[in-house]
XYZ file of C-alpha atoms in Angstrom:
746
model
C 10.708 -27.277 -10.258
C 13.633 -28.157 -8.069
C 12.921 -27.542 -4.424
C 14.906 -25.040 -2.392
C 15.035 -27.782 0.211
C 17.870 -29.261 -1.809
C 19.373 -25.912 -2.688
C 20.220 -25.156 0.948
C 21.263 -28.665 1.800
C 18.288 -30.060 3.673
C 17.720 -33.792 3.754
C 14.064 -34.804 4.198
C 14.855 -37.695 6.490
C 16.352 -35.309 9.063
C 12.887 -33.901 9.761
C 10.134 -36.124 11.065
C 6.648 -35.801 9.624
C 4.928 -32.811 11.182
C 1.183 -32.585 11.863
C 0.123 -29.365 10.150
C -3.244 -27.621 9.963
C -3.523 -25.451 6.832
C -5.916 -22.554 6.156
C -6.190 -19.321 4.145
C -8.624 -16.500 3.377
C -8.903 -16.988 -0.401
C -10.994 -20.129 -0.057
C -10.448 -23.872 0.102
C -10.595 -24.365 -3.686
C -8.089 -21.628 -4.638
C -5.044 -22.932 -6.490
C -2.460 -21.445 -4.092
C -3.601 -23.349 -1.020
C -4.045 -26.590 -2.962
C -0.539 -26.304 -4.436
C 0.865 -25.601 -0.970
C -1.052 -28.583 0.443
C 0.437 -30.878 -2.202
C 3.972 -29.562 -1.616
C 3.748 -29.944 2.171
C 2.402 -33.472 1.749
C 5.205 -34.410 -0.649
C 7.671 -33.211 2.006
C 6.394 -36.066 4.230
C 4.147 -33.915 6.432
C 0.703 -34.914 7.668
C -1.499 -32.043 6.486
C -5.183 -31.214 6.919
C -6.816 -28.289 5.104
C -9.530 -26.322 6.915
C -10.364 -23.179 4.962
C -13.361 -20.965 4.114
C -15.835 -22.236 1.534
C -15.520 -18.945 -0.331
C -13.137 -16.036 -0.677
C -13.052 -14.191 2.685
C -10.121 -11.857 1.999
C -9.879 -8.731 4.122
C -11.962 -10.093 7.008
C -9.166 -9.940 9.576
C -10.098 -11.653 12.843
C -13.840 -11.758 12.151
C -15.532 -14.813 13.596
C -19.041 -16.297 13.283
C -20.679 -19.731 13.488
C -20.599 -21.630 10.211
C -23.926 -21.881 8.357
C -25.269 -24.109 5.529
C -24.447 -22.823 2.060
C -27.154 -20.847 0.271
C -25.020 -20.768 -2.903
C -22.249 -22.975 -4.316
C -18.738 -22.840 -2.877
C -16.156 -20.872 -4.838
C -15.378 -22.264 -8.300
C -18.452 -24.532 -7.860
C -16.388 -26.774 -5.592
C -19.517 -27.739 -3.622
C -23.213 -27.267 -4.436
C -25.720 -24.908 -2.861
C -27.400 -26.496 0.137
C -24.184 -28.152 1.333
C -23.706 -28.363 5.119
C -21.864 -25.714 7.133
C -18.719 -27.884 7.162
C -17.773 -30.412 4.540
C -14.921 -32.216 2.825
C -13.781 -33.567 -0.504
C -15.348 -37.006 -0.989
C -12.155 -38.491 -2.433
C -9.764 -36.630 -0.118
C -11.281 -36.124 3.353
C -8.255 -34.090 4.487
C -9.515 -31.233 2.285
C -12.182 -29.466 4.357
C -14.249 -26.320 3.979
C -16.006 -24.210 6.616
C -18.703 -21.767 5.533
C -17.436 -18.912 7.677
C -14.354 -16.751 8.257
C -10.679 -17.808 8.212
C -10.494 -17.551 12.019
C -13.513 -19.844 12.353
C -12.010 -22.264 9.832
C -8.676 -22.418 11.662
C -10.391 -23.021 14.994
C -12.481 -25.817 13.444
C -9.304 -27.372 12.106
C -7.571 -27.229 15.501
C -10.488 -28.306 17.686
C -12.360 -30.772 15.438
C -10.219 -32.003 12.553
C -6.879 -32.326 14.328
C -8.093 -34.805 16.981
C -9.706 -36.807 14.182
C -6.617 -37.032 11.958
C -3.716 -36.439 14.367
C -5.120 -37.806 17.613
C -4.532 -34.427 19.253
C -3.688 -30.791 18.452
C -1.538 -29.939 15.428
C 2.160 -29.270 15.883
C 2.138 -26.358 13.464
C -0.423 -24.111 11.769
C 0.211 -22.410 8.426
C -2.021 -19.985 6.526
C -1.779 -19.090 2.849
C -0.014 -18.526 0.757
C -2.196 -15.496 0.192
C -3.055 -13.919 -3.157
C -1.259 -10.602 -2.672
C 1.278 -9.447 -0.098
C 0.300 -8.733 3.513
C 2.710 -6.010 4.569
C 2.621 -3.515 7.428
C -0.851 -2.326 8.383
C -2.475 -4.695 5.865
C -1.830 -7.493 8.358
C -4.560 -6.072 10.578
C -7.314 -6.806 8.056
C -5.824 -9.888 6.411
C -7.862 -13.036 6.904
C -4.720 -15.101 6.290
C -2.995 -13.318 9.166
C -6.182 -13.607 11.229
C -6.109 -17.392 10.833
C -2.437 -17.623 11.795
C -2.787 -15.405 14.861
C -5.864 -17.367 15.960
C -3.744 -20.527 15.979
C -0.909 -18.788 17.841
C -3.342 -17.519 20.494
C -4.496 -21.135 20.861
C -0.919 -22.216 21.611
C -0.071 -23.539 18.132
C 3.066 -22.152 16.425
C 1.849 -20.410 13.266
C 3.111 -18.908 10.019
C 1.246 -16.676 7.544
C 2.545 -16.773 3.956
C 1.718 -14.209 1.253
C 2.910 -13.693 -2.321
C 2.850 -10.478 -4.326
C 1.953 -12.120 -7.646
C -1.214 -13.893 -8.671
C -4.988 -13.689 -8.759
C -7.948 -15.824 -7.710
C -7.722 -19.093 -9.697
C -9.539 -22.384 -9.165
C -7.666 -25.536 -8.208
C -8.366 -27.272 -11.543
C -6.370 -24.739 -13.607
C -2.746 -25.374 -14.627
C -0.416 -24.392 -11.794
C 1.051 -20.928 -12.542
C 4.779 -20.305 -12.151
C 4.272 -18.028 -9.146
C 2.193 -20.653 -7.310
C 4.865 -23.287 -7.816
C 7.653 -20.973 -6.634
C 5.732 -19.686 -3.612
C 4.682 -23.213 -2.583
C 8.302 -24.352 -2.725
C 9.502 -21.373 -0.704
C 6.706 -21.697 1.872
C 7.396 -25.390 2.305
C 11.067 -24.644 2.810
C 10.382 -22.144 5.610
C 7.922 -24.582 7.214
C 10.436 -27.435 7.076
C 13.197 -25.265 8.474
C 11.072 -24.282 11.486
C 9.859 -27.857 11.985
C 13.480 -29.067 12.003
C 14.231 -26.953 15.075
C 13.714 -28.018 18.658
C 10.268 -27.778 20.215
C 8.590 -25.506 20.969
C 8.890 -24.326 17.394
C 8.017 -20.756 18.436
C 7.669 -18.955 21.777
C 4.119 -18.553 23.137
C 1.856 -15.970 21.463
C 4.199 -15.787 18.451
C 3.569 -16.016 14.717
C 5.657 -15.395 11.621
C 4.627 -13.175 8.709
C 6.401 -14.264 5.522
C 6.052 -12.274 2.299
C 7.442 -13.013 -1.157
C 8.115 -10.505 -3.967
C 6.654 -10.703 -7.454
C 7.465 -13.693 -9.664
C 7.658 -13.604 -13.450
C 9.334 -15.583 -16.212
C 12.107 -12.975 -16.343
C 12.479 -12.163 -12.638
C 12.530 -14.338 -9.501
C 11.450 -17.323 -11.560
C 13.420 -19.871 -9.558
C 13.539 -20.629 -5.851
C 17.320 -20.351 -6.082
C 16.936 -16.618 -6.807
C 15.438 -15.828 -3.398
C 17.068 -14.596 -0.194
C 15.371 -14.189 3.178
C 15.675 -11.150 5.427
C 14.604 -10.914 9.059
C 12.313 -7.889 9.213
C 9.724 -6.092 11.309
C 6.035 -5.659 10.470
C 5.577 -1.971 11.259
C 7.752 1.099 11.043
C 9.489 1.904 14.306
C 8.511 5.106 16.077
C 10.706 7.290 18.249
C 9.815 5.308 21.367
C 9.906 1.826 19.803
C 12.092 -0.679 21.648
C 15.217 -1.971 19.918
C 15.053 -5.051 17.698
C 17.374 -8.028 17.839
C 20.957 -7.128 16.952
C 21.535 -8.223 13.383
C 24.715 -7.345 11.531
C 25.650 -4.566 13.924
C 22.294 -2.771 14.111
C 19.350 -3.046 16.486
C 16.762 -1.860 13.982
C 15.408 -4.388 11.494
C 14.143 -3.208 8.087
C 10.388 -3.175 7.597
C 8.929 -5.989 5.538
C 7.579 -3.371 3.139
C 11.099 -2.077 2.494
C 12.365 -5.616 1.925
C 9.643 -6.987 -0.359
C 8.043 -4.054 -2.121
C 11.179 -2.576 -3.693
C 12.846 -4.030 -6.750
C 15.151 -5.369 -8.099
C 16.171 -8.404 -6.128
C 14.267 -11.441 -4.968
C 14.085 -10.564 -1.290
C 11.563 -12.318 0.958
C 10.779 -11.006 4.430
C 10.252 -12.932 7.666
C 8.740 -10.839 10.464
C 8.125 -12.014 14.019
C 4.796 -10.938 15.477
C 2.755 -11.020 18.675
C -0.497 -12.861 18.105
C -2.631 -10.807 20.478
C -1.765 -7.457 18.816
C -0.560 -8.535 15.345
C 2.346 -6.176 15.986
C 6.079 -6.807 16.266
C 7.486 -9.176 18.867
C 10.181 -8.203 21.365
C 13.879 -8.441 20.532
C 14.388 -11.598 22.624
C 11.633 -13.378 20.679
C 13.114 -12.189 17.375
C 16.439 -13.636 18.534
C 14.874 -17.065 19.099
C 13.411 -17.058 15.584
C 16.688 -15.837 14.065
C 18.431 -18.800 15.660
C 15.852 -21.302 14.437
C 15.876 -19.924 10.871
C 19.596 -19.211 10.726
C 20.061 -21.440 7.683
C 17.629 -19.270 5.711
C 18.821 -15.839 6.771
C 21.812 -13.736 5.732
C 25.241 -15.363 6.093
C 28.759 -14.389 5.174
C 28.991 -15.618 1.573
C 31.931 -17.962 2.304
C 30.100 -19.608 5.205
C 27.078 -20.027 2.993
C 29.108 -21.831 0.350
C 30.649 -24.061 3.048
C 27.196 -24.811 4.529
C 28.251 -23.857 8.044
C 26.613 -21.450 10.471
C 28.033 -17.931 10.284
C 28.652 -15.831 13.424
C 28.061 -12.646 11.345
C 30.869 -10.739 13.064
C 31.692 -7.410 11.387
C 33.608 -6.580 9.314
C 34.944 -10.149 8.912
C 33.377 -13.412 10.009
C 35.417 -15.029 12.830
C 35.137 -18.441 11.188
C 36.756 -17.045 8.056
C 39.532 -15.496 10.164
C 40.065 -18.700 12.131
C 40.423 -20.801 8.964
C 42.508 -18.067 7.256
C 39.981 -17.480 4.518
C 39.185 -14.158 2.944
C 35.770 -13.025 4.184
C 33.937 -11.483 1.208
C 31.444 -9.702 3.475
C 27.669 -9.842 3.597
C 24.900 -9.409 1.083
C 22.627 -6.960 2.841
C 18.993 -7.100 1.804
C 18.126 -3.542 2.774
C 21.343 -2.106 1.316
C 20.525 -3.697 -2.010
C 16.972 -2.445 -1.792
C 18.095 1.136 -1.186
C 20.830 1.107 -3.799
C 18.873 -0.591 -6.548
C 15.750 1.488 -5.991
C 17.666 4.574 -7.035
C 18.941 2.765 -10.114
C 15.364 1.805 -10.898
C 14.243 5.418 -10.631
C 17.072 6.499 -12.935
C 16.223 3.792 -15.473
C 12.536 4.753 -15.384
C 13.425 8.389 -16.040
C 15.617 7.386 -18.988
C 12.812 5.261 -20.439
C 10.369 8.147 -20.163
C 12.869 10.449 -21.861
C 13.296 8.034 -24.775
C 9.519 7.846 -25.233
C 9.244 11.614 -25.730
C 8.272 12.394 -29.346
C 10.655 14.673 -31.259
C 9.684 18.315 -31.436
C 7.861 19.247 -34.584
C 9.461 21.780 -36.947
C 6.145 22.623 -38.559
C 3.489 25.069 -37.434
C 3.169 25.496 -33.677
C 0.578 23.377 -31.932
C -0.348 22.712 -28.317
C 2.194 20.279 -26.809
C 1.546 17.946 -23.881
C 4.318 18.224 -21.286
C 5.868 14.852 -20.393
C 6.503 14.015 -16.756
C 10.225 13.941 -17.409
C 10.304 17.628 -18.201
C 12.200 19.239 -15.406
C 14.317 22.025 -16.857
C 13.364 25.487 -18.150
C 14.131 24.620 -21.757
C 11.593 21.778 -21.696
C 8.661 24.036 -20.858
C 6.151 25.024 -23.540
C 3.909 28.043 -23.917
C 0.220 27.356 -24.361
C -2.486 29.575 -25.775
C -3.245 32.211 -23.137
C -6.205 31.754 -20.828
C -8.832 34.500 -20.894
C -8.120 36.994 -18.131
C -11.354 36.943 -16.181
C -12.288 36.537 -12.544
C -11.411 32.844 -12.983
C -7.846 33.592 -14.054
C -6.077 32.855 -10.766
C -8.052 29.677 -10.084
C -7.394 28.458 -13.633
C -3.701 29.269 -13.398
C -3.363 27.436 -10.081
C -5.144 24.297 -11.271
C -3.406 24.115 -14.659
C 0.077 24.682 -13.260
C -0.330 22.281 -10.321
C -2.350 19.457 -11.842
C -2.174 19.650 -15.629
C 1.227 20.824 -16.863
C 3.457 20.139 -13.858
C 6.125 17.445 -14.433
C 4.797 14.148 -13.123
C 5.075 10.416 -13.564
C 2.770 9.414 -16.463
C 1.163 6.765 -14.274
C -0.206 9.440 -11.927
C -2.353 10.856 -14.721
C -6.117 10.439 -14.648
C -6.483 9.790 -18.377
C -7.832 13.163 -19.495
C -6.224 16.004 -17.505
C -3.099 15.863 -19.636
C -5.250 16.478 -22.736
C -6.652 19.794 -21.493
C -3.958 22.073 -22.989
C -4.968 21.009 -26.503
C -8.395 22.598 -25.884
C -7.255 25.878 -24.358
C -7.457 27.744 -27.675
C -11.150 26.771 -27.835
C -12.151 28.268 -24.502
C -15.406 30.220 -24.562
C -16.809 31.653 -21.365
C -20.231 30.010 -21.753
C -19.178 26.615 -23.181
C -19.645 23.392 -21.217
C -15.908 22.744 -21.325
C -14.949 26.205 -20.054
C -17.494 26.146 -17.234
C -16.529 22.598 -16.208
C -12.879 23.623 -16.090
C -13.853 26.582 -13.898
C -15.717 24.276 -11.503
C -12.670 22.050 -10.978
C -10.258 24.987 -10.836
C -12.268 26.824 -8.160
C -12.751 23.594 -6.193
C -9.002 22.920 -5.961
C -8.007 26.555 -5.600
C -10.358 26.930 -2.642
C -9.062 23.717 -1.066
C -5.555 25.188 -0.831
C -6.614 28.735 0.109
C -8.501 28.664 3.440
C -8.772 32.459 3.511
C -11.089 32.431 0.490
C -12.553 28.951 0.901
C -16.099 30.013 1.707
C -16.164 32.420 -1.227
C -14.740 29.760 -3.518
C -17.352 27.208 -2.433
C -20.097 29.660 -3.286
C -18.437 30.310 -6.652
C -18.127 26.568 -7.288
C -21.837 25.982 -6.719
C -22.771 28.885 -8.978
C -20.472 27.787 -11.814
C -21.422 24.106 -11.319
C -25.084 24.971 -11.950
C -24.123 26.842 -15.113
C -21.872 23.990 -16.249
C -24.647 21.414 -15.879
C -27.009 23.608 -17.869
C -24.455 24.162 -20.630
C -23.661 20.439 -20.730
C -27.331 19.476 -21.006
C -27.750 21.914 -23.874
C -24.642 20.573 -25.627
C -25.854 16.988 -25.279
C -29.093 17.911 -27.071
C -27.152 19.161 -30.083
C -26.590 16.271 -32.565
C -23.142 17.540 -33.585
C -21.865 19.051 -30.354
C -22.802 16.028 -28.252
C -20.138 13.906 -29.989
C -17.372 16.529 -29.802
C -14.188 16.035 -27.813
C -14.873 19.209 -25.831
C -18.146 17.837 -24.473
C -16.527 14.505 -23.602
C -13.774 16.285 -21.659
C -16.422 18.426 -19.925
C -18.165 15.251 -18.741
C -14.835 13.891 -17.440
C -14.088 17.155 -15.619
C -17.457 17.215 -13.873
C -17.067 13.554 -12.887
C -13.610 14.342 -11.530
C -15.077 17.243 -9.543
C -17.913 15.151 -8.128
C -15.522 12.491 -6.795
C -13.224 15.116 -5.255
C -16.116 17.116 -3.840
C -17.747 13.997 -2.404
C -14.712 13.228 -0.269
C -14.703 16.807 1.010
C -18.433 17.310 1.608
C -19.868 13.855 2.281
C -22.232 13.933 -0.697
C -22.901 10.643 -2.533
C -21.906 10.118 -6.169
C -23.704 8.179 -8.899
C -21.305 5.327 -9.653
C -22.304 4.283 -13.169
C -24.237 5.370 -16.212
C -26.761 3.050 -17.816
C -27.064 5.246 -20.916
C -23.573 5.700 -22.263
C -20.822 3.105 -22.183
C -17.567 3.869 -23.988
C -15.964 0.658 -25.311
C -12.538 2.240 -24.799
C -11.681 2.081 -21.101
C -9.791 4.818 -19.305
C -6.081 4.120 -18.814
C -5.628 1.516 -16.114
C -2.973 3.157 -13.985
C -2.578 3.656 -10.231
C -4.266 7.067 -10.315
C -7.428 5.917 -12.095
C -7.628 2.773 -9.956
C -7.434 4.980 -6.876
C -10.135 7.271 -8.302
C -12.507 4.294 -8.451
C -11.687 3.302 -4.870
C -12.096 6.890 -3.677
C -15.528 6.996 -5.285
C -16.621 3.946 -3.295
C -15.155 5.427 -0.125
C -16.947 8.724 -0.720
C -20.317 7.001 -0.987
C -19.771 4.959 2.161
C -18.678 8.046 4.096
C -21.731 9.912 2.825
C -24.046 7.063 3.857
C -22.495 7.010 7.317
C -22.901 10.777 7.653
C -26.576 10.509 6.685
C -27.089 7.747 9.254
C -25.460 9.886 11.925
C -27.701 12.853 11.091
C -30.928 10.857 10.997
C -30.354 8.771 14.128
C -29.586 9.632 17.717
C -28.073 6.188 18.243
C -24.316 5.622 18.536
C -24.538 2.554 16.295
C -24.305 2.341 12.544
C -26.550 0.031 10.462
C -24.760 -3.269 9.950
C -24.936 -3.014 6.157
C -23.198 0.390 6.201
C -20.467 -0.920 8.492
C -20.095 -3.935 6.195
C -19.717 -1.584 3.202
C -17.054 0.357 5.093
C -15.113 -2.838 5.767
C -15.475 -3.842 2.120
C -14.041 -0.492 1.035
C -11.234 -0.946 3.535
C -10.429 -4.326 2.015
C -10.436 -2.900 -1.499
C -8.226 0.022 -0.484
C -5.792 -2.484 1.001
C -5.270 -3.988 -2.470
C -4.112 -0.714 -4.077
C -0.424 -1.004 -3.042
C -0.228 -4.435 -4.666
C -1.494 -2.974 -7.972
C 1.111 -0.236 -8.375
C 4.576 -0.442 -9.973
C 7.179 -1.673 -7.540
C 9.394 1.350 -8.173
C 6.562 3.451 -6.732
C 7.092 1.991 -3.290
C 8.880 4.407 -0.962
C 12.361 3.566 0.247
C 12.984 3.985 3.970
C 16.011 6.041 4.990
C 17.148 5.412 8.547
C 17.333 8.399 10.884
C 21.118 8.285 11.186
C 21.380 8.914 7.412
C 19.065 11.952 7.467
C 20.771 15.382 7.646
C 20.467 16.982 11.076
C 18.837 20.103 9.603
C 15.953 17.981 8.303
C 15.552 16.174 11.617
C 15.380 19.483 13.473
C 12.818 20.845 10.997
C 10.570 17.815 11.343
C 11.210 14.064 11.257
C 8.918 11.691 13.136
C 10.160 8.286 14.200
C 13.356 6.533 13.200
C 13.156 6.960 9.428
C 11.718 8.916 6.535
C 10.477 7.725 3.139
C 11.892 8.654 -0.259
C 9.627 8.474 -3.320
C 10.203 8.345 -7.056
C 8.977 11.955 -7.353
C 6.485 14.344 -5.750
C 3.596 13.210 -7.950
C 4.043 9.611 -6.810
C 4.227 10.792 -3.203
C 1.050 12.815 -3.768
C -0.784 9.722 -5.034
C 0.340 7.703 -2.001
C -0.807 10.488 0.331
C -4.201 10.600 -1.391
C -4.602 6.860 -0.815
C -3.545 7.148 2.812
C -5.906 10.075 3.416
C -8.848 7.990 2.207
C -7.681 5.064 4.358
C -7.488 7.370 7.384
C -11.116 8.409 6.972
C -12.336 4.825 6.499
C -10.314 3.543 9.479
C -11.723 6.325 11.665
C -15.270 5.535 10.529
C -14.885 1.862 11.432
C -13.246 2.736 14.756
C -16.158 5.039 15.584
C -18.687 2.201 15.469
C -16.787 -1.040 16.054
C -16.272 -2.648 19.443
C -13.479 -4.444 21.291
C -10.749 -6.050 19.162
C -12.144 -4.820 15.835
C -12.114 -1.248 17.150
C -8.554 -1.627 18.414
C -7.458 -2.955 15.020
C -8.998 0.032 13.243
C -7.360 2.485 15.676
C -3.990 0.787 15.209
C -4.380 0.981 11.420
C -5.223 4.670 11.771
C -2.111 5.313 13.849
C 0.223 3.313 11.606
C -1.096 5.024 8.476
C -0.569 8.350 10.227
C 3.061 7.343 10.852
C 3.410 6.591 7.124
C 2.051 10.042 6.240
C 4.459 11.666 8.690
C 7.336 9.736 7.095
C 6.725 11.691 3.847
C 7.194 15.103 5.502
C 11.014 15.276 5.134
C 10.778 14.296 1.443
C 8.263 17.059 0.718
C 9.501 19.825 3.034
C 13.177 19.043 3.572
C 14.867 21.381 6.017
C 12.765 24.388 5.052
C 11.180 26.245 7.966
C 10.626 29.684 6.404
C 9.510 30.934 2.976
C 12.180 31.121 0.267
C 12.601 31.488 -3.485
C 11.228 28.696 -5.667
C 14.625 27.657 -7.057
C 16.599 28.033 -3.830
C 18.824 24.961 -3.407
C 20.363 25.864 -0.056
C 17.796 23.742 1.739
C 18.403 20.040 2.207
C 16.212 17.102 1.245
C 16.789 13.453 2.203
C 18.454 11.272 -0.395
C 20.039 7.869 -0.605
C 23.722 7.517 0.287
C 26.098 8.717 -2.465
C 23.142 10.133 -4.430
C 22.295 13.757 -5.148
C 18.854 15.319 -4.825
C 17.477 15.871 -8.385
C 17.253 19.537 -9.333
C 13.585 19.217 -10.293
C 12.797 18.031 -6.760
C 13.873 21.399 -5.349
C 11.305 22.996 -7.660
C 8.391 20.582 -7.306
C 8.813 20.102 -3.550
C 9.016 23.851 -2.986
C 5.948 24.487 -5.147
C 3.670 21.690 -3.980
C 5.271 19.943 -0.991
C 3.351 21.668 1.779
C 0.172 21.924 -0.231
C 0.337 18.198 -0.980
C 0.757 17.454 2.732
C -1.961 19.869 3.825
C -4.959 17.678 2.979
C -3.711 14.445 4.642
C -2.561 16.356 7.729
C -5.883 18.154 8.117
C -7.677 14.850 7.504
C -5.745 13.396 10.435
C -6.627 16.472 12.449
C -10.344 15.841 11.852
C -9.954 12.468 13.604
C -7.173 13.240 16.054
C -9.029 11.549 18.909
C -7.289 8.362 17.720
C -3.763 9.792 17.702
C -1.004 8.895 20.105
C 0.358 11.806 22.118
C 3.618 11.914 20.120
C 1.636 11.982 16.871
C -0.558 14.856 18.043
C 2.529 16.898 18.950
C 4.205 16.301 15.574
C 0.957 17.077 13.735
C 0.651 20.426 15.493
C 4.267 21.294 14.698
C 3.972 20.477 10.991
C 0.645 22.243 10.469
C 2.179 25.335 12.051
C 5.262 24.910 9.847
C 3.252 24.598 6.621
C 1.170 27.588 7.667
C 4.317 29.690 7.880
C 5.778 28.350 4.627
C 2.671 28.620 2.450
C 0.621 31.240 4.274
C -2.283 28.878 4.939
C -4.348 28.849 8.095
C -6.722 26.497 9.861
C -10.083 27.534 11.259
C -10.227 27.382 15.051
C -10.546 23.697 16.024
C -9.432 23.939 19.610
C -6.138 22.747 21.022
C -4.141 19.810 19.739
C -4.312 16.706 21.857
C -4.128 12.979 21.342
C -3.512 9.721 23.090
C -5.136 6.757 21.397
C -8.646 5.425 21.644
C -11.254 7.620 23.372
């Protein structure tokens, strides 16, 4: 593949060979780091690899002495019993360290560099990682941990991450994404190395992320454009960024990379000691050094001269009497094309709808694209019993409400086809009642205690009915019994997160060869199940011990769950990623009603937003658990993750509540909701946001409230305001928890 080095006019002989130490967190034998090593070497650099012997993803800045291997290295790249540090016999520049990425990078700087370079390296690079490292994920990324370790040691450092790919051994054929990412990473490295020393200011590192690569999209290095970005969302008190193109607020790297279409790569400037964003003056230095990579006036780019980026017309174009065609703005394209993506997705869903049958009436499953009154269908009536209201609430909110198909759990959408078979004592009917009462009680605090008692009573009956059905040779293979099992499993996962009770994770008796649909919702269900068990184990430890410490294995499990949760955003469709709308584009009525920070997020629809909020709520609880028992830097990282995830939850408030501050009719469109420039708010959003917006926000907000000791003061104030607002809009109340207060770590 042709290198982007040529595409932007670089000549290799203009850059002297640079001494580079290379590491990662996916392991020394993973194909990405080996491909990157080869590409850097071909670009006339002197490179030494010092990486973990095995996959150590998600270990952040963990550090421990290297130990002899008790099992083979990853992909059997070295045998069990190998020493704590070792190298490839035929290529001694390829080194492993049986420890964390931070330990491996330090070994490379302190031990390998003097051996091969005669002194410290000139540059440290980490990656490119399997999966993007965006926003708060940087805090637990081992790739970022390695880069920041080098920067804290005085070595300029870059962390590279790519959205596409999976763990592959170095002997496999090089995938397209690995070739493209290696070329791009080498180009950024060469560009920085071509600048004057020091390559970066002290305590500075770069976080570079690439979007997905496929044979039909972003398949060539020539397709990519780089955008200067920031790591985290800016809050109301965040200092200004470097002035770029007339604005002092850079887009977040998440907004740049995680929204399609367009092959936009982000370059963020970070502080090594906090892994947060660097000051504007440091960003300015990096912008100058990487000017050839970043946004230019299109005419200047074609002429291969540096652009002054004056608005609306470049001064160099004016001086030479050329027509300035303007600038290709990464974030503008992201915002504009995201809406087109949402529209295209809706049209595809509409085309997939089966035609209505003209035969005898039958139960019809409502597609997520249904958003108008004439698309609604009437199902067989539910029996009017004491369960009626709970059933109605659950069915309308979670079963038949319009939603993106990928938010479905694989069986809930099938429930309407069984409604005509409801019998008060059947396993299916009782299981449905359990779930309905569980969710109804969650949203109705006034009756929560009564509902919990009802849930336990019905749950006991449901288990008895299910056991009896499973003993019947014919009934045990019926669809109704299978759905009853799914409903009770669904309840147990949901109830575990709420009560701290463990859940049995697998059955050794029955294995269905047909897997559940692999979509974001079911993937998140599996992660939530793991989180629920870890939270339950921690709660049991806290009850049985007077000590303030948690057993190391439980803390390790919590960190493992945190690492797995961090992978969920990389597994979802790119059109699911929220689009940030800057504060100046948000209607004043919405800002006055409640908008935290300098932006809000816009989602594909309320069901997608709900799924994101569910993920963030689980993350909040895991971050708080780790912060409760960790010490020093690890504790600070967990608290920072908690606070940044809280900011992300707050950014969804305008999308779900709009400008509404008092109860109103369901179909009232006088209230405003944020939308992209020149776009109208979809009619169905007025309905779904009014019906579920506050209720969807209630659980994540109260989850934050349970751990508000880790909030900043501005977050605590906004939380109090929005809980009070939702209480007025939806007539929900909190039990007395004392006054609202916050302010960071206790």
